[in-house]
XYZ file of C-alpha atoms in Angstrom:
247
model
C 189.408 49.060 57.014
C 188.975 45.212 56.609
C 189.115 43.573 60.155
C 190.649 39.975 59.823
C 190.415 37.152 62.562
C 193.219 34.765 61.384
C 194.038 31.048 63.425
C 194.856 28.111 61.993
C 191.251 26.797 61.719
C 189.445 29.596 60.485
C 187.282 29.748 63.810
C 184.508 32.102 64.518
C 185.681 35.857 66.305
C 183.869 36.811 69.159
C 183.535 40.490 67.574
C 181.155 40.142 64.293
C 183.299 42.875 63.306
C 185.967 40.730 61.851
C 185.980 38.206 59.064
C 187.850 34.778 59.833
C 190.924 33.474 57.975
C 192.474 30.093 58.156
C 196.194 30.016 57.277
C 195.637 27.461 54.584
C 193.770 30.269 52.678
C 196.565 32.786 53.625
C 198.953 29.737 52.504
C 197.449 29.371 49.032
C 196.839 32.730 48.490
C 200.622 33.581 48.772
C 202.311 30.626 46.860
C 199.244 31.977 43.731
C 201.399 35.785 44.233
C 204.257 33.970 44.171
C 203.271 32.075 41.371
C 201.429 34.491 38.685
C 203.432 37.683 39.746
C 206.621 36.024 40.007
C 208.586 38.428 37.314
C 207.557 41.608 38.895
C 208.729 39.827 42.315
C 212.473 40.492 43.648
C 213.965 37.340 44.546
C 214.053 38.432 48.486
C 210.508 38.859 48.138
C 209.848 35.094 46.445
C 212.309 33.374 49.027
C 210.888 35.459 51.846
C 207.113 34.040 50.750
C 208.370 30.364 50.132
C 210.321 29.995 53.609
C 206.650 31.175 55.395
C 204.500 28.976 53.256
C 206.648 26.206 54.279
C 206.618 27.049 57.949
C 202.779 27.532 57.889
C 202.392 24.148 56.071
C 205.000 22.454 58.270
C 204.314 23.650 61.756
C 201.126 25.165 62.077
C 198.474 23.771 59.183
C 199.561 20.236 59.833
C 198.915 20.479 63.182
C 195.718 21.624 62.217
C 195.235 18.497 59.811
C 196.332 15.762 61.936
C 194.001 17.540 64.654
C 190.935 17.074 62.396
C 192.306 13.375 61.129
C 192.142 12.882 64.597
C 188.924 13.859 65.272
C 187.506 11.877 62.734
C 188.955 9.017 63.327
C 187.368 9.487 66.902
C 183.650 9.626 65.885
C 184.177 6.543 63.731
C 185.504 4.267 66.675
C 184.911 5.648 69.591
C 183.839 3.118 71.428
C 187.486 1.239 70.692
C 189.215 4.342 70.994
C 187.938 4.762 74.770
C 187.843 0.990 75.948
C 191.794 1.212 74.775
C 192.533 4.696 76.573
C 190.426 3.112 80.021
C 192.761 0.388 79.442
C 195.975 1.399 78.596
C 199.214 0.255 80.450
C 200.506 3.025 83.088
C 203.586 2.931 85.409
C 201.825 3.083 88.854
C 199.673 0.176 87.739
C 202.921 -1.553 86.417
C 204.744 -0.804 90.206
C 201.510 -1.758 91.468
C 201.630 -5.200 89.826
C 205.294 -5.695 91.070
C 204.237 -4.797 94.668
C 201.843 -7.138 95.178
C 203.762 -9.622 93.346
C 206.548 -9.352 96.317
C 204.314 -9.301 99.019
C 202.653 -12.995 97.550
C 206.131 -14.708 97.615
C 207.615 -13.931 100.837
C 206.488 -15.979 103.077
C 204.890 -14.495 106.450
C 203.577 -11.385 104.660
C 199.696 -11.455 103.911
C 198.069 -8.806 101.382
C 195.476 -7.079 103.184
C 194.256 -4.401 100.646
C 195.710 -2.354 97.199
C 194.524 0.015 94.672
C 196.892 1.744 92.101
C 198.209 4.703 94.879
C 198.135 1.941 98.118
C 199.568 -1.669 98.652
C 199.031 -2.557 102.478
C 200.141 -5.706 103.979
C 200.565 -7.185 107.165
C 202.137 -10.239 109.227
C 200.816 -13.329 109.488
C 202.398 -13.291 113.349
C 200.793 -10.072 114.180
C 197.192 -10.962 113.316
C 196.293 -11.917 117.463
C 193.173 -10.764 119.212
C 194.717 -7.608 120.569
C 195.219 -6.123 117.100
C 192.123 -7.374 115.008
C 190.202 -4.889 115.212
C 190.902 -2.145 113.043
C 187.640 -2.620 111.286
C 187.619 0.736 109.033
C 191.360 0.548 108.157
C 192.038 -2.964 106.972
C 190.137 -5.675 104.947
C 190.580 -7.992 107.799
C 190.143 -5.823 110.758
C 194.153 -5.196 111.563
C 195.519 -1.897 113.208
C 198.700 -1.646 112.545
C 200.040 -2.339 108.696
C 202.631 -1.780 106.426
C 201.645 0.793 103.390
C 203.426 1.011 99.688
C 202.520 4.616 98.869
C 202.617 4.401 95.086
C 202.582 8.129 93.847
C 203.571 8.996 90.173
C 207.202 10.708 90.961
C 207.625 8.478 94.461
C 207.438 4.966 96.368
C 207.804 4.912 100.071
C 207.517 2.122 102.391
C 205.615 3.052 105.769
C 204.562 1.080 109.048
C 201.446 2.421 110.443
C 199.008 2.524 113.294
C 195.517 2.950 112.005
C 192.308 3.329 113.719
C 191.186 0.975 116.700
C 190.673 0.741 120.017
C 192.631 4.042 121.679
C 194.171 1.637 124.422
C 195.995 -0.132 121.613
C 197.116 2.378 119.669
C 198.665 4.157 122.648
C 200.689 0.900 123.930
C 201.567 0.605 120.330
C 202.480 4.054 119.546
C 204.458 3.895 123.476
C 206.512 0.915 121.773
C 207.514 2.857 119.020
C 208.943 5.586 120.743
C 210.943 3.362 122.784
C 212.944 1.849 119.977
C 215.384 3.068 117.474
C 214.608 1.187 114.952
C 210.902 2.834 114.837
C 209.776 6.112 115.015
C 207.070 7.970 116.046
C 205.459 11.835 116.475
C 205.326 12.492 119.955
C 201.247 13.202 119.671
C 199.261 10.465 118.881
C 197.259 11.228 116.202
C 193.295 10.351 115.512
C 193.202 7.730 113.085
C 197.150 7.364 111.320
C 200.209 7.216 112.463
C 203.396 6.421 111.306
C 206.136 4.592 113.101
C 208.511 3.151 110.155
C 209.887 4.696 106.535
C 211.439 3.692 104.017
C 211.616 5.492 100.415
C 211.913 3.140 97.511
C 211.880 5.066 94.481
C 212.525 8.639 94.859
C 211.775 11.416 91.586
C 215.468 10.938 90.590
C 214.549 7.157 89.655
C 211.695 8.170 86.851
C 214.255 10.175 85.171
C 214.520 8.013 82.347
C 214.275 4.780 83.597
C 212.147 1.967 82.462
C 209.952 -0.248 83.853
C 213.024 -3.051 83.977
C 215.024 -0.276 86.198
C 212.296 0.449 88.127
C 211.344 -2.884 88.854
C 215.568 -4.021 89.943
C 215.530 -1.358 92.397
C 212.673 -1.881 93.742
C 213.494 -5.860 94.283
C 216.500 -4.553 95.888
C 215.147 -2.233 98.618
C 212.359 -4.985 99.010
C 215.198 -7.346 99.388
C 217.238 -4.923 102.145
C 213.658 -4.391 103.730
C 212.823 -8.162 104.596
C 216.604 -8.774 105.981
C 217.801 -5.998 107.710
C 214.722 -3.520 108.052
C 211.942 -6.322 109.237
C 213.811 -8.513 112.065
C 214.632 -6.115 114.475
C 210.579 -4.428 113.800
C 209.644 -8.067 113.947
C 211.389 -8.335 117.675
C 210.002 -5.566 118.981
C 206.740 -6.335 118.301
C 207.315 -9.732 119.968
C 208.431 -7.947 122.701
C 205.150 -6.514 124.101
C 203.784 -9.283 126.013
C 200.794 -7.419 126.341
C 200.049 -8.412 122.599
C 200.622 -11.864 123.027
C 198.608 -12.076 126.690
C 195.682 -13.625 124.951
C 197.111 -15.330 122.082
């Protein structure tokens, strides 16, 4: 009995006990039957070979070729090849770009830090003593920021209370619990905690939308966000005098 290891490119069997076959071999060995035995062949037989040499040739050996193209064309530019890949254009970096873009034209919000997954920003009015010192949480030492969470299927808006002094977060996490327009776990939490949402894009929004779509949605929730969402947070803020003590 001949053992035969057959995929598409002829790769080594773990068993030395069979012999590898690539399909282009199988492929030309059939279209030579169907070729030099052809009279002694019924025509079932000859249409029943041509319809699976074209299927090999079609779906599995040029898979197979344009694999192989590919890898070639690799080794010869690699270096271009992976500069463009480390490069290329990608939606969260697109959104990312938009975010930040927002946050620089309305006037009273201040970027404090973003990568590709996190935008934060807070309010030029909020940056007093009382809440500057946040030092492992923001760029420029402030507690209690707003957060773009920029995942690949989602985009949610969230105020939150980061590390600092435990007084402050307390008296800040007291505040939100007191108002409707916040709100806030009943436990206090160690380091995060947050107080306001708001989602922005939600999975049904990448479902075949483009960056244009993406981008007029999210200027309108931005747009809903600075007049309806951010006055009333804005007031209540401004309504702890123990914040503004020491201005």
């Amino acid at each position: 009995m001949l053992c035969l290891f057959l995929s598409p490119e002829g790769v080594l069997p773990t068993d030395e006990n069979y012999i590898p076959v690539d399909y282009t071999k199988i492929c030309n060995l059939l279209e030579t039957i169907a070729v030099t035995r052809e009279s002694t062949l019924g025509p079932d037989v000859r249409t029943l070979i041509t319809h699976y040499t074209n299927m090999l040739r079609r779906h599995i050996m040029n898979e197979s070729e344009i694999a192989e193209l590919c890898r070639r064309i690799y080794q010869k530019h690699q270096r271009a090849i992976d500069l463009i890949v480390d490069h290329r254009p990608d939606l969260q970096s697109n959104i990312r770009e938009i975010l930040v873009a927002l946050v620089d034209i309305t006037p009273g919000c201040v970027l404090d830090y973003d990568s590709k997954s996190y935008c934060r920003f807070g309010l030029e009015e909020w940056d007093t003593p009382p809440l500057n010192e946040g030092l492992d949480w923001s760029s420029k030492g402030r507690i209690m920021l707003f957060q773009f969470e920029n995942f690949p299927n989602s985009l949610n808006l969230k105020l939150i209370i980061g590390p600092g002094p435990n007084e402050i977060r307390k008296r800040l996490h007291q505040m939100a619990q007191e108002n409707a327009s916040l709100k806030a776990y009943r436990v206090l939490g160690k380091k995060w905690n947050t107080i306001f949402k708001r989602a922005f894009l939600t999975l049904k929004s990448f479902e075949e939308a483009t960056i244009d779509d993406l981008e007029e949605e999210i200027n309108k929730k931005w747009q809903t966000f600075v007049e309806k969402d951010l006055p009333p947070i804005k007031k209540i803020v401004k309504a702890q005098d123990w914040i503004w003590e020491n201005e």
